[in-house]
Structure formats: C-alpha cells, structure tokens
Amino acid sequence: MLSELTANAVADARAREADRPLAEVEAAALVRPAALDALAALAPGARVKVIAEIKRSSPSRGALAEITDPAALARSYELGGASAISVLTEGRRFGGSLADLEAVRAAVALPVLRKDFIATPYQVFEARAAGADLVLLIVAALDDATLRELYALITQLGMTALVEAHSADELERAAALGAKLIGVNARDLTTFELDRDLFGRLADRFPADAIRVAESAVLSPDDVAHYRRAGADAVLVGEALVTGDPIANLSAFLAV
Ligand SMILES: O=C(O)c1ccccc1NCC(=O)[C@H](O)[C@H](O)COP(=O)(O)O
C-alpha cells in the first residue's frame, strides 16, 4: 500500500509538472516569505504540543469528514491551541490538495506541514511554493540516497523535515540524517494496524536533540497521556479532531 500511495503521488506530481514546470515551481518557492520556525513551535515544554491535521478521508477509515473550508478548520485548531497544522495534500485516497495547504497557510500564523507521499524534489518545491514550513518524509518509502537528497533540499529551502519511522531501523536512518523532528507512526502504512505501544518501545532510540512526535491513534486524552508518559513531546492528531469538536478535543488533549 505504501509503495502504491507513493507511486501514485509521484505520478500525480509528474502530471502537474506538465502544466507547471519545475523551474516555475522553484521560482515560486524561492520568492515565498521565509518558512516559520517549526522546531521552535514544537520545542519540548511542560505541556504536550499538538500538530492538528486536516484529514477528509483515508485508506484505513474511508470518509471521515466533509471539510468544505479547511482554512476555517485550521483557524479553529489555532484558536484551540495547536502548535502546527498538518495538511494532507494527497488527492486520491485522502481527498486533499495543495489548494488546501495554500488556504490554510493564508489563514493561520502557525507552521504548516505538507503531509503527503514525498519522493521527488518537485514535490518539495511545490510544498514551499504553497507556503509549507514542514514537509513529511516517510523513511519506509525512500531509499537512503533519496531520503538524504530530499532532507537536504527541505533544509536548504528553510523548511523543517518531519521524518517518520515505524521501526528501530527506520528510526536509525532518521537519526543518521541529523533529523531534529522525528515521528513514530503508530499506524503500519502497509497493513493499517495500529500499535500505540510502538512509540514507547522506540522512545529511547531517538537522538537526544530530536523532538519526539507520536503520530496517529490519538482518540482520547488517555491516548495523549499514554504517549506523553512514553516521552512524546508532541502528538499528531487527525481523525479525533475532524470527527469531533476540534476546540473541545484540543483543549482536552492539551490539558493532559
Ligand atoms: O490514515 C491512514 O489510513 C493512512 C493510510 C496509509 C498511509 C497514511 C495514512 N495516514 C496518514 C497519517 O499518518 C495520519 O493521518 C496521521 O498520523 C493522523 O492519524 P489519526 O489521528 O489516527 O487520524
């Protein structure tokens, strides 16, 4: 499933490139105001930080929420105390788009993450051109050379990479990049199985200077407390926020 999602995302980016060549997207990326400092926004603190996700649907859960105004939802997240906004820009299975990201960027003063299956420099330039401050890199989807190339490009463009792992080996590959923001996704992106204990099993393998993000499977304040006890500095939450009252849920999560 992960390789199919990545191949589709790359094919879709190639189709966009036919209309908007790399040089044009690169130029648009370079004239954007500087990216916001996501590491400062997500720095470890007395309270857990929340990266709140705009998520319409997903391969594992199908349709989740009809989000007609992603900018308004992002403003609710900001009001509710989120530290960053994650925007799923993949269209086929998640119903997202770069237009969502641009709308969110224009609506909030928080760092914005492009959450997609990124495997080419073109997609990274697109992210910056749309106003992203952060870009997701899924270790399992990338060979080492591509992972290094994309990480370097994200950094050169002034953005922050959220490097996602799902095993000890992948966490080691993230650490070898010098990544300062590393996520452990509880969701196996091939089987969709959720393992909330994976973060805790890997927690002491994070580099000492990396911000630790627990991704997926937060449905209640107890789940946030579980990740927090295991050492998470931040949690990335989608489903619980788009299917419930985002402000009430955020405030319950932030009170943990
Ligand atoms: O959510 C999915 O079904 C999914 C399937 C395959 C690849 C990625 C997928 N989700 C991306 C994410 O990592 C989540 O959207 C994110 O961590 C939030 O998860 P949740 O709070 O459980 O909605």
XYZ file of C-alpha atoms and ligand atoms in Angstrom:
279
model
C 0.000 0.000 0.000
C 2.766 2.497 0.885
C 4.583 1.888 -2.388
C 1.306 2.271 -4.311
C 0.456 5.508 -2.476
C 3.942 6.846 -3.185
C 3.900 5.803 -6.849
C 0.508 7.478 -7.303
C 1.687 10.661 -5.585
C 4.737 10.807 -7.846
C 2.607 10.162 -10.949
C 0.213 12.941 -9.918
C 3.146 15.312 -9.361
C 4.500 14.455 -12.829
C 1.097 15.294 -14.318
C 1.119 18.667 -12.529
C 4.669 19.249 -13.738
C 3.456 19.013 -17.337
C 1.380 22.175 -16.675
C 3.766 23.856 -14.269
C 7.410 23.040 -14.984
C 10.000 22.625 -12.238
C 11.678 25.979 -12.987
C 8.375 27.789 -12.422
C 7.635 25.995 -9.142
C 11.209 26.515 -7.972
C 10.953 30.252 -8.691
C 7.637 30.413 -6.793
C 9.219 28.562 -3.853
C 12.150 30.966 -3.709
C 10.036 34.131 -3.534
C 7.850 32.912 -0.658
C 8.372 34.635 2.706
C 10.735 32.598 4.912
C 9.325 29.436 6.429
C 8.200 29.619 10.063
C 10.439 28.044 12.693
C 8.673 24.731 13.314
C 11.352 23.469 15.707
C 10.729 26.459 17.974
C 6.962 25.979 17.753
C 7.237 22.286 18.669
C 10.080 22.553 21.193
C 9.633 20.312 24.241
C 7.748 22.038 27.033
C 5.822 21.484 30.218
C 2.779 20.579 28.123
C 2.412 18.300 25.132
C 2.254 20.066 21.746
C -0.391 19.123 19.186
C 0.026 19.011 15.421
C -3.588 19.131 14.253
C -4.416 17.524 10.920
C -6.821 18.444 8.127
C -7.965 14.962 7.062
C -11.055 14.281 4.944
C -10.630 10.564 4.364
C -8.036 7.835 4.497
C -7.342 4.375 3.101
C -7.863 2.768 6.515
C -11.019 4.629 7.587
C -12.680 5.774 4.351
C -14.604 9.052 4.536
C -14.078 10.856 7.832
C -15.367 14.395 7.450
C -16.690 16.735 4.800
C -14.274 19.606 5.180
C -15.539 22.326 2.860
C -13.468 25.092 4.432
C -10.031 23.849 5.501
C -8.964 27.400 6.370
C -11.814 27.729 8.882
C -10.915 24.374 10.440
C -7.279 25.444 10.665
C -8.322 28.671 12.399
C -10.270 26.571 14.938
C -7.155 24.489 15.513
C -5.110 27.649 16.059
C -7.730 29.013 18.456
C -7.788 25.682 20.291
C -4.058 25.830 20.966
C -2.480 23.640 18.260
C 1.230 24.278 17.695
C 1.244 23.353 13.994
C -1.212 22.298 11.307
C -0.791 19.185 9.164
C -2.472 19.319 5.754
C -2.887 16.082 3.820
C -2.362 17.128 0.207
C -2.773 13.676 -1.379
C -5.902 13.702 -3.520
C -6.837 10.141 -4.445
C -7.257 8.480 -1.036
C -7.170 11.424 1.394
C -9.187 13.988 -0.591
C -6.568 16.675 -0.031
C -4.809 19.146 -2.317
C -2.152 21.822 -2.486
C -5.014 24.321 -2.664
C -5.966 23.191 0.876
C -2.425 23.887 2.002
C -2.406 27.349 0.417
C -5.745 28.187 2.025
C -4.526 27.034 5.439
C -1.233 28.928 5.040
C -3.131 32.136 4.359
C -5.439 31.609 7.351
C -3.096 30.863 10.270
C 0.178 32.046 11.759
C 1.261 28.518 12.766
C 3.770 26.296 10.944
C 2.051 24.213 8.274
C 3.101 20.671 7.340
C 2.722 19.226 3.851
C 1.661 15.653 4.643
C 1.946 13.568 1.513
C 3.981 10.799 -0.060
C 7.005 12.881 -0.985
C 9.601 11.196 -3.172
C 10.821 13.877 -5.613
C 12.394 17.343 -5.413
C 9.437 18.688 -7.441
C 7.057 17.841 -4.579
C 9.333 19.614 -2.099
C 9.431 22.779 -4.239
C 5.647 22.572 -4.572
C 5.352 22.413 -0.791
C 7.413 25.590 -0.312
C 5.674 27.355 -3.198
C 2.336 26.640 -1.482
C 3.664 28.043 1.808
C 4.587 24.909 3.751
C 7.016 25.234 6.648
C 7.345 21.499 7.189
C 7.465 18.516 4.860
C 6.875 14.875 5.794
C 9.476 12.313 4.763
C 8.399 8.696 5.319
C 11.596 6.669 5.765
C 9.961 3.405 4.647
C 9.054 4.960 1.286
C 12.543 6.177 0.381
C 15.957 4.695 -0.283
C 18.850 6.290 1.600
C 20.116 8.426 -1.290
C 16.663 9.897 -1.972
C 15.999 10.387 1.732
C 19.254 12.353 2.063
C 18.630 14.362 -1.098
C 15.113 15.386 -0.057
C 16.140 16.101 3.529
C 18.924 18.383 2.271
C 16.575 20.196 -0.116
C 13.929 20.750 2.582
C 16.614 22.188 4.862
C 18.124 24.379 2.100
C 14.689 25.861 1.455
C 14.487 26.824 5.134
C 11.814 24.282 5.972
C 11.836 21.510 8.574
C 11.506 17.835 7.725
C 9.266 15.687 9.891
C 10.994 12.340 9.380
C 8.647 9.427 10.032
C 9.703 5.978 11.229
C 7.838 2.802 12.100
C 10.693 0.564 13.308
C 14.060 0.736 15.071
C 15.891 0.519 11.732
C 13.891 3.386 10.269
C 14.476 5.465 13.383
C 18.199 4.850 12.981
C 18.006 6.046 9.356
C 16.164 9.178 10.519
C 18.792 9.815 13.184
C 21.614 9.328 10.650
C 20.215 12.264 8.662
C 20.616 14.513 11.684
C 16.831 14.981 11.759
C 15.675 17.270 14.554
C 11.984 16.384 14.273
C 11.224 12.685 14.203
C 7.851 10.977 14.314
C 6.958 7.406 15.115
C 3.734 6.484 13.382
C 1.611 4.002 15.312
C -0.047 3.075 12.012
C 1.637 0.452 9.876
C 1.187 2.064 6.466
C 1.026 -1.325 4.756
C -1.398 -3.239 6.993
C -3.049 -0.201 8.689
C -2.682 -1.916 12.057
C -2.345 0.493 14.963
C 0.214 -0.049 17.712
C 0.108 2.678 20.358
C 2.957 0.995 22.245
C 5.423 1.253 19.366
C 6.363 4.826 20.299
C 7.265 3.731 23.857
C 9.313 0.793 22.607
C 11.364 3.117 20.374
C 11.467 6.204 22.614
C 14.984 5.708 23.971
C 16.393 5.329 20.436
C 15.592 8.928 19.468
C 18.651 11.197 19.224
C 18.880 13.325 22.390
C 18.442 16.568 20.427
C 15.399 15.491 18.396
C 11.815 16.500 19.093
C 9.756 13.321 19.525
C 6.407 13.166 17.783
C 3.880 10.378 18.341
C 1.733 10.081 15.226
C -1.729 8.536 14.826
C -4.200 6.683 17.028
C -4.985 9.545 19.421
C -8.696 9.247 20.055
C -8.905 10.397 23.680
C -6.948 12.306 26.345
C -5.899 8.883 27.717
C -4.083 8.200 24.432
C -2.256 11.524 24.722
C -1.331 10.676 28.329
C -0.077 7.272 27.169
C 2.222 8.863 24.565
C 3.293 11.607 26.980
C 4.292 9.049 29.636
C 6.348 7.288 26.958
C 8.242 10.518 26.219
C 6.376 12.247 23.373
C 6.969 15.983 23.050
C 4.168 16.308 20.502
C 1.304 14.275 19.098
C -0.056 14.401 15.553
C -3.829 14.012 15.517
C -6.223 13.689 12.588
C -9.363 11.596 12.983
C -10.285 12.654 16.534
C -10.205 16.334 15.568
C -12.044 16.149 12.245
C -14.804 13.857 13.562
C -15.380 15.608 16.892
C -15.476 19.144 18.278
C -11.956 20.312 17.375
C -11.667 23.029 20.009
C -13.084 20.913 22.863
C -10.915 17.947 21.893
C -7.795 20.067 21.544
C -8.348 21.621 24.923
C -8.801 18.148 26.491
C -5.633 16.882 24.792
C -3.632 19.946 25.832
C -4.785 19.602 29.447
C -3.064 16.205 29.789
O -4.674 7.200 7.929
C -4.491 6.273 7.117
O -5.333 5.394 6.868
C -3.201 6.168 6.356
C -3.013 5.098 5.500
C -1.846 4.984 4.760
C -0.875 5.957 4.862
C -1.050 7.031 5.730
C -2.199 7.141 6.469
N -2.416 8.203 7.314
C -1.520 9.278 7.478
C -1.241 9.523 8.899
O -0.148 9.242 9.311
C -2.339 10.052 9.771
O -3.212 10.815 9.002
C -1.917 10.916 10.944
O -0.850 10.398 11.656
C -3.121 11.129 11.886
O -3.628 9.868 12.279
P -5.004 9.726 13.055
O -5.001 10.689 14.202
O -5.036 8.303 13.518
O -6.083 10.065 12.077
